[in-house]
Tab-separated table of C-alpha atoms in Angstrom:
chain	number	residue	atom	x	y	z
A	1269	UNK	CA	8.728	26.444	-11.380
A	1270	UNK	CA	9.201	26.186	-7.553
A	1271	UNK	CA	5.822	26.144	-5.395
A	1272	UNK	CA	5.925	28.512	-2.556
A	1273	UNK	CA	6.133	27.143	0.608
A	1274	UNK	CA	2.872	28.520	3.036
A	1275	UNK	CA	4.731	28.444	5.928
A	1276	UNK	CA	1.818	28.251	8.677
A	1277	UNK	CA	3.278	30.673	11.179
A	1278	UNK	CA	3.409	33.232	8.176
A	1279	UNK	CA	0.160	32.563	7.607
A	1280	UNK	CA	-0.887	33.081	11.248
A	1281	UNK	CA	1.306	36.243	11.205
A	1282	UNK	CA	-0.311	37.704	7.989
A	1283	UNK	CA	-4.317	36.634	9.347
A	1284	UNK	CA	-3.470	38.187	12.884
A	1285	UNK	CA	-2.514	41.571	10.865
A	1286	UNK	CA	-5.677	41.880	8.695
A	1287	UNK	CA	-7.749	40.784	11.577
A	1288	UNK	CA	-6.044	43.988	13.922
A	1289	UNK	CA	-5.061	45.810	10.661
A	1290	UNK	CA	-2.237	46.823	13.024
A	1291	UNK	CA	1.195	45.101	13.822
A	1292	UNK	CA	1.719	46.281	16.744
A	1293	UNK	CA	-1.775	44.185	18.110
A	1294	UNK	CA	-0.776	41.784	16.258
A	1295	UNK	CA	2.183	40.873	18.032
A	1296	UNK	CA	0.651	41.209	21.112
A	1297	UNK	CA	-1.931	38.415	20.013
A	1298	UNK	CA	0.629	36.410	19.230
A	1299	UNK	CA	3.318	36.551	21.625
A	1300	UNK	CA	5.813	38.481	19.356
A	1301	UNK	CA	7.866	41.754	18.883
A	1302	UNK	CA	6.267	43.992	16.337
A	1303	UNK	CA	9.199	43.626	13.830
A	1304	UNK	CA	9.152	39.545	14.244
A	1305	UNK	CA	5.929	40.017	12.660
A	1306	UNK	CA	7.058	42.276	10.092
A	1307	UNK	CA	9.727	40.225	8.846
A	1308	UNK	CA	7.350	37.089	9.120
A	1309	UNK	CA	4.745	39.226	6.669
A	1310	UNK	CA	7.799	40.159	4.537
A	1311	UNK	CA	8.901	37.249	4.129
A	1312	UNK	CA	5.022	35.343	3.133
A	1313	UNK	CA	5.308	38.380	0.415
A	1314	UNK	CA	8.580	37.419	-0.812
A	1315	UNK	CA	7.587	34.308	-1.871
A	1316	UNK	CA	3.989	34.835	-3.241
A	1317	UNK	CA	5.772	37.916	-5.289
A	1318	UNK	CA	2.425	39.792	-4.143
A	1319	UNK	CA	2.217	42.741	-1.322
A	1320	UNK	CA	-0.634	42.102	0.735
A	1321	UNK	CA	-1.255	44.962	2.729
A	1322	UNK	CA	-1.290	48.824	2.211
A	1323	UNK	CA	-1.885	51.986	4.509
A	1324	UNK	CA	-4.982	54.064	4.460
A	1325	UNK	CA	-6.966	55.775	7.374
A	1326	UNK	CA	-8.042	53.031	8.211
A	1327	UNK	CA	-4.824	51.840	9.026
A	1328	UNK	CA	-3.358	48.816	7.806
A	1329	UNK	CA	-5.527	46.868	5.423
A	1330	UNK	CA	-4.983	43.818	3.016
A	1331	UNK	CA	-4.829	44.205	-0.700
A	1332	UNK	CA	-6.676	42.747	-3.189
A	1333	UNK	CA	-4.060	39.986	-2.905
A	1334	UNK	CA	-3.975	39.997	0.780
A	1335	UNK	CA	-7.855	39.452	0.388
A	1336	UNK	CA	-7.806	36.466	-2.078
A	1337	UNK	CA	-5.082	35.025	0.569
A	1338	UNK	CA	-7.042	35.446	3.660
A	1339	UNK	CA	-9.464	32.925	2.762
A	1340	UNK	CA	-6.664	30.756	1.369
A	1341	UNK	CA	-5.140	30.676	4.794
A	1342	UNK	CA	-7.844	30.589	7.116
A	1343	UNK	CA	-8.758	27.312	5.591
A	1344	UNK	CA	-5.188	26.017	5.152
A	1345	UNK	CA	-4.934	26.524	8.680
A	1346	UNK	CA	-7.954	25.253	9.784
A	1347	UNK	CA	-7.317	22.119	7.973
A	1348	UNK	CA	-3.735	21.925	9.551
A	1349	UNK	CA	-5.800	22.158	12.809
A	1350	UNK	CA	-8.274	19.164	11.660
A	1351	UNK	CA	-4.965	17.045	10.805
A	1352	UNK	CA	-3.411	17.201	13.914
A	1353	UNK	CA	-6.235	17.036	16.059
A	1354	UNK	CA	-7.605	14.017	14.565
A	1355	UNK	CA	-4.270	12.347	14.408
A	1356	UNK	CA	-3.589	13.136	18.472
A	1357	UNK	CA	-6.923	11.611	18.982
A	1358	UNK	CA	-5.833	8.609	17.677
A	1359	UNK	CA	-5.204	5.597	20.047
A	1360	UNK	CA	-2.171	4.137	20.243
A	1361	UNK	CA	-2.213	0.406	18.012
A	1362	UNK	CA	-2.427	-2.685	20.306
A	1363	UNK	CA	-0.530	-4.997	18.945
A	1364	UNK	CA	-1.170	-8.739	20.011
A	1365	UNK	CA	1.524	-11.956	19.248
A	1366	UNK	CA	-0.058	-14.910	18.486
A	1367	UNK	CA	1.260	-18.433	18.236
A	1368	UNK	CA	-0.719	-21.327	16.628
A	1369	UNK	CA	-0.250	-24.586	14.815
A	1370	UNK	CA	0.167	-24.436	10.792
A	1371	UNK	CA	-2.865	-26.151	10.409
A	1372	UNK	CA	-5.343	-23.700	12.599
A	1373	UNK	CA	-3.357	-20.832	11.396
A	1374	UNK	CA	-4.064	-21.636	7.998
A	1375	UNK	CA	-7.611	-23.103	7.803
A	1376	UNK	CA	-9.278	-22.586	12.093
A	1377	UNK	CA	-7.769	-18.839	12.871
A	1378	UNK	CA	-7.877	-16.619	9.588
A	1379	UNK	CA	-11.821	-16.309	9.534
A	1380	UNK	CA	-12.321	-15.512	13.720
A	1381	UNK	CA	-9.530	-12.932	12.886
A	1382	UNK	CA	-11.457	-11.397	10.217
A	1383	UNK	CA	-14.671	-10.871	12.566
A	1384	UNK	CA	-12.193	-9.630	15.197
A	1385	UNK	CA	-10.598	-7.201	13.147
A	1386	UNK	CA	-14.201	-5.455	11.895
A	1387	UNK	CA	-14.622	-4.976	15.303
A	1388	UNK	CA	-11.270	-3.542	16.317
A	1389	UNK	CA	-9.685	-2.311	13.448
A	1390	UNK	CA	-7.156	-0.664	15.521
A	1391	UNK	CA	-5.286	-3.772	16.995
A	1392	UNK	CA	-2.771	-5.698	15.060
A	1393	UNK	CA	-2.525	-9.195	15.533
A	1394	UNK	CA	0.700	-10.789	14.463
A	1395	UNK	CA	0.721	-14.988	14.323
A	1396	UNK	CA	3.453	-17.052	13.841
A	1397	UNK	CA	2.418	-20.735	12.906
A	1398	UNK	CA	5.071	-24.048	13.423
A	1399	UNK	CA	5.485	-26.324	15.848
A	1400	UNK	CA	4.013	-25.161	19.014
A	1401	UNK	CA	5.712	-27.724	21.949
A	1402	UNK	CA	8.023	-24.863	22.813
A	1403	UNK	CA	5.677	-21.399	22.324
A	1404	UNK	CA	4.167	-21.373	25.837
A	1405	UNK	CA	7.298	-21.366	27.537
A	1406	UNK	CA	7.986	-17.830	25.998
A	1407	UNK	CA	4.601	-16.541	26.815
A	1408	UNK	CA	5.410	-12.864	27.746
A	1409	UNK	CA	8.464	-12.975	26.000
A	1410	UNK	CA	7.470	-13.885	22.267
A	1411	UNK	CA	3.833	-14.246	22.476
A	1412	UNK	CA	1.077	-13.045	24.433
A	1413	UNK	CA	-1.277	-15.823	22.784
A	1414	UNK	CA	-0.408	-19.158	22.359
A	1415	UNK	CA	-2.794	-22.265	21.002
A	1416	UNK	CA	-0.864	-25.410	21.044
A	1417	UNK	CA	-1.291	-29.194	20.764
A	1418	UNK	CA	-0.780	-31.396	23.478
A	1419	UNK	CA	-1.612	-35.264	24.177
A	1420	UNK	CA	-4.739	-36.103	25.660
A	1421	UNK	CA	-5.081	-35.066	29.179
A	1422	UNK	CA	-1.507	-33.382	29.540
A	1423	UNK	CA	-0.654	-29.873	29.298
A	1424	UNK	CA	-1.337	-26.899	30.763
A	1425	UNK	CA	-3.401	-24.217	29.415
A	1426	UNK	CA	-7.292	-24.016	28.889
A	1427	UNK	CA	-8.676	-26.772	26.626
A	1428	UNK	CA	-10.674	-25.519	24.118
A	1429	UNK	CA	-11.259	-28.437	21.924
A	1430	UNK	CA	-10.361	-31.898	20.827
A	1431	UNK	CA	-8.867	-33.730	17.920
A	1432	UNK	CA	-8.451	-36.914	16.877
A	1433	UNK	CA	-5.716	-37.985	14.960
A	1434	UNK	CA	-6.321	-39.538	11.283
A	1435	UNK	CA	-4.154	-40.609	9.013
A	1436	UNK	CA	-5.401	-39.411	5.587
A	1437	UNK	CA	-4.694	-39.660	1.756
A	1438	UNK	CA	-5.349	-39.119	-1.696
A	1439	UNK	CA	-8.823	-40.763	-2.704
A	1440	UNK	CA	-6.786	-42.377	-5.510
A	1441	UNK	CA	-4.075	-43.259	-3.144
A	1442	UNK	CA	-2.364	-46.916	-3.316
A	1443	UNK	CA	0.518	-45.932	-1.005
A	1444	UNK	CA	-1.004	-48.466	1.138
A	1445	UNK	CA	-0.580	-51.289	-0.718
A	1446	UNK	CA	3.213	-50.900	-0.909
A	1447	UNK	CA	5.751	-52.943	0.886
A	1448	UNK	CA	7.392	-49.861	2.585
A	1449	UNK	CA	4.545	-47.320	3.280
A	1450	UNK	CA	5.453	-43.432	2.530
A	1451	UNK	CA	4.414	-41.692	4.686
A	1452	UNK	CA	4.666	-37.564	5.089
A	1453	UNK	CA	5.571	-35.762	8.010
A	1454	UNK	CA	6.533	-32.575	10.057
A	1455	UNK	CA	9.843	-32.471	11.268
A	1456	UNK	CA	11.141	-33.226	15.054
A	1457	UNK	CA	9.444	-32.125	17.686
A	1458	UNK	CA	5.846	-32.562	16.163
A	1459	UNK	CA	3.537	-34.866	18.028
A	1460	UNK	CA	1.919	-36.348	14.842
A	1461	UNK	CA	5.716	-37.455	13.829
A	1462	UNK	CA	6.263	-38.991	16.790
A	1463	UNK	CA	2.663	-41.184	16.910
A	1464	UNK	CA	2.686	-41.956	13.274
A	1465	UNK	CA	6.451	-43.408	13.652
A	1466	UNK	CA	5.237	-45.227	16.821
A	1467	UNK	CA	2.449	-46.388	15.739
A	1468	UNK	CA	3.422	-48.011	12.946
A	1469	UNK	CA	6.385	-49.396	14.690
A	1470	UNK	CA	4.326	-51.368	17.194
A	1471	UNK	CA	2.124	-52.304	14.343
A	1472	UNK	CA	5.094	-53.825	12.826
A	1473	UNK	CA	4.642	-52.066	9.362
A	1474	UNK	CA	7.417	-51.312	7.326
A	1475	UNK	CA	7.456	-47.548	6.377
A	1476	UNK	CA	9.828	-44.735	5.084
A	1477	UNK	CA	10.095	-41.111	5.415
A	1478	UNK	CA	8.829	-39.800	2.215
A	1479	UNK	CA	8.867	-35.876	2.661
A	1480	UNK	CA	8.813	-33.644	5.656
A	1481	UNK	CA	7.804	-29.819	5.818
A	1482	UNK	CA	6.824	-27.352	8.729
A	1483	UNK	CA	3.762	-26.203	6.453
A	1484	UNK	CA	0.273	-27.855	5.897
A	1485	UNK	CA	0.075	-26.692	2.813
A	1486	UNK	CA	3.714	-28.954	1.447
A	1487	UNK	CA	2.415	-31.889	3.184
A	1488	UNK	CA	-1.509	-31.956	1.918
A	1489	UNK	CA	0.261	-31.490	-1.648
A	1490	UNK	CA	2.389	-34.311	-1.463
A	1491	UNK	CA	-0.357	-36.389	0.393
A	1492	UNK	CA	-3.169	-35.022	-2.494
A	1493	UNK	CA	-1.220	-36.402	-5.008
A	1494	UNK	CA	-1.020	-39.965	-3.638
A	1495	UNK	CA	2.704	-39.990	-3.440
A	1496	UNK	CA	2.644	-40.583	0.467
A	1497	UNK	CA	-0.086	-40.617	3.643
A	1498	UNK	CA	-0.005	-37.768	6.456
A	1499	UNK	CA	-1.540	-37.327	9.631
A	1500	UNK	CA	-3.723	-34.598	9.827
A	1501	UNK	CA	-6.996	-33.909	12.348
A	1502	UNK	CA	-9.926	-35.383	11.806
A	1503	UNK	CA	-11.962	-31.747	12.511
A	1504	UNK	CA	-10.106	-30.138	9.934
A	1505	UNK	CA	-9.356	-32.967	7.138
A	1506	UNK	CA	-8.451	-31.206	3.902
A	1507	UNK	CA	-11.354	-31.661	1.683
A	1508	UNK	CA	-8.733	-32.949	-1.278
A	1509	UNK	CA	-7.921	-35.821	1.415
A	1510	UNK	CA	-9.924	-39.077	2.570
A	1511	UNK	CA	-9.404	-40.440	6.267
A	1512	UNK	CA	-7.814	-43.911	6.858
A	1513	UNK	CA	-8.206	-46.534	9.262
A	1514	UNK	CA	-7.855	-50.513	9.997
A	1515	UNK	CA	-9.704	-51.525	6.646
A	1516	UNK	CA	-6.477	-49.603	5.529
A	1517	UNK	CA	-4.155	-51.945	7.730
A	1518	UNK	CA	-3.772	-48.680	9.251
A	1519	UNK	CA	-3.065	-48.812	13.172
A	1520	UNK	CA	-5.118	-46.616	15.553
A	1521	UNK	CA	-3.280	-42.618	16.527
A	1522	UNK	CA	-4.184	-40.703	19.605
A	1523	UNK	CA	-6.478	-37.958	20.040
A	1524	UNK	CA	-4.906	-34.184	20.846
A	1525	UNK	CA	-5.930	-31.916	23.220
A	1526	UNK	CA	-6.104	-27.942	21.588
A	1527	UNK	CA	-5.133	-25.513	24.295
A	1528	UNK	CA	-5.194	-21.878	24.851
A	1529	UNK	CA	-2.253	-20.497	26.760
A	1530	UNK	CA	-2.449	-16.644	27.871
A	1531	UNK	CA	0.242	-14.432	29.051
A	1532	UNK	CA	0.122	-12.577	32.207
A	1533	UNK	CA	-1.451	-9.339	32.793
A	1534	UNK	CA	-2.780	-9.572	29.346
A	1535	UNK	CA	-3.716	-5.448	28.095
A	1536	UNK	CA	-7.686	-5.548	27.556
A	1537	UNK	CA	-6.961	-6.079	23.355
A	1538	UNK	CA	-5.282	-8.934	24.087
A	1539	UNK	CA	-8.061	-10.235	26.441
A	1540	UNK	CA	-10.518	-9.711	24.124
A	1541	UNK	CA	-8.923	-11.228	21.646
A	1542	UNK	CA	-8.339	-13.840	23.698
A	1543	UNK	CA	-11.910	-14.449	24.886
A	1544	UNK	CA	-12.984	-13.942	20.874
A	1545	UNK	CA	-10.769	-17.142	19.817
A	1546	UNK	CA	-11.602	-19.137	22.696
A	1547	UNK	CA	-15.704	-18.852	21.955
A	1548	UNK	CA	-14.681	-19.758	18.414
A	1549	UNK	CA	-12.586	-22.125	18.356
A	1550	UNK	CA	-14.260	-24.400	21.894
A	1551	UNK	CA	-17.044	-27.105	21.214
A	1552	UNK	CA	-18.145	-28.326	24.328
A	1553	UNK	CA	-19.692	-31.352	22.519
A	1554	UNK	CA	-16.859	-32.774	21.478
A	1555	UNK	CA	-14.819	-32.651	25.140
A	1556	UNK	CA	-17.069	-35.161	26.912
């Protein structure tokens, strides 16, 4: 069996008739010729199968069916009021591009979102994680945010923090002790590639390229179960790894600089975003 459809201008038609109890004022209340109105109340009792209003000296007054379906529609209407009201009143969604390293946006950035977002549960933030030598150069274009590595004392960009390169392993490891070390990587482009392989070069230590992957997560794996050593940062060391160093005939890496690059012109959610990552992520301890 088909529902009837309640039509809201019926039901404005048929509740500005029992409220003059005359078409003709009715019309006039809304805006309409006396038989639009007729045809509109027609046409609401064509499809409840019900007449709803009947002459007396009174003039026109509901029936007991127009009287069960005035309360009907004065609420159907007032909630069709409420609906679009409240939705109008909404604020457009900020949304707010991010761009991070794999290793903050996996273990540094998810929990300072999660405070953000209580607070503003009507901005969006979208992150992309990878390789971040390229991001600020399409600040404004691709991202509005961007936190990205860079060698000690080089790079533009606010520093928020630094971090010192480790190289790190299984606790169980013996990678180490084998002729050619395996070693686990990022691909081009990453600085931790580029000071492990030099490194190790002017250390004169014979290694191989194991595995590479653009994700923390395939790299820790690989490095957790002792089938090759990664370079990770010492602030965020995966608990399943141990750091390495010379009683590992391991040769000294670099230390990072973390930096915050914003956009231009930033829109306010953006800038508070902004300000909320850089209190959370910055240790001024650590910088001197």
């Amino acid at each position: 069996m088909t529902v009837p459809d309640l039509d809201p201008d019926l039901l404005r038609a048929f509740l500005a008739v029992a409220e003059h109890r005359s078409f003709t004022r009715a019309a006039d209340q809304l805006n309409r010729t006396q038989s639009a109105v007729s045809v509109q109340v027609r046409r609401l009792e064509e499809r409840l199968g019900a007449k709803l209003f009947q002459r007396n000296r009174a003039g026109i007054v509901p029936t007991a069916a127009g009287d069960e379906l005035r309360a009907y529609a004065q609420r159907i209407l007032a909630l069709h009021a409420e609906a679009i009201g409240a939705l109008r009143a909404r604020k457009p969604e900020a949304v707010i591009r991010l761009g991070v390293m794999d290793d903050y946006g996996t273990i540094v950035i998810p929990p300072l979102l999660a405070g953000f977002a209580r607070e503003h549960p009507a901005v969006r933030v979208e992150i992309e994680t990878g390789l971040t030598a390229t991001m600020p150069a399409r600040l404004g274009e691709a991202y509005d945010l961007v936190i990205a590595m860079h060698p000690q004392g080089r790079g533009d960009g606010e520093l928020l923090r630094r971090e010192q390169a480790v190289w790190a392993a299984a606790a169980t490891c013996r990678a180490t002790a084998e002729d050619t070390l395996p070693v686990a990587l990022y691909p081009p482009g990453c600085l931790f590639r580029q000071w492990a392989a030099d490194a190790l070069d002017r250390a004169g230590r014979r290694w191989r390229l194991a595995f590479v992957s653009r994700t923390l997560a395939a790299v820790e794996s690989i490095a957790a179960e002792g089938l090759a050593i990664t370079v990770v940062k010492a602030g965020i060391l995966p608990p399943r790894l141990r750091a390495l160093g010379a009683r590992d005939g391991l040769p000294p890496l670099p230390a990072a600089d973390i930096r915050f690059h914003r956009a231009r012109n930033l829109p306010r959610p953006a800038a508070r975003l902004a300000d909320h990552l850089q209190r959370g992520i910055s240790e001024p301890a650590i910088l001197s």
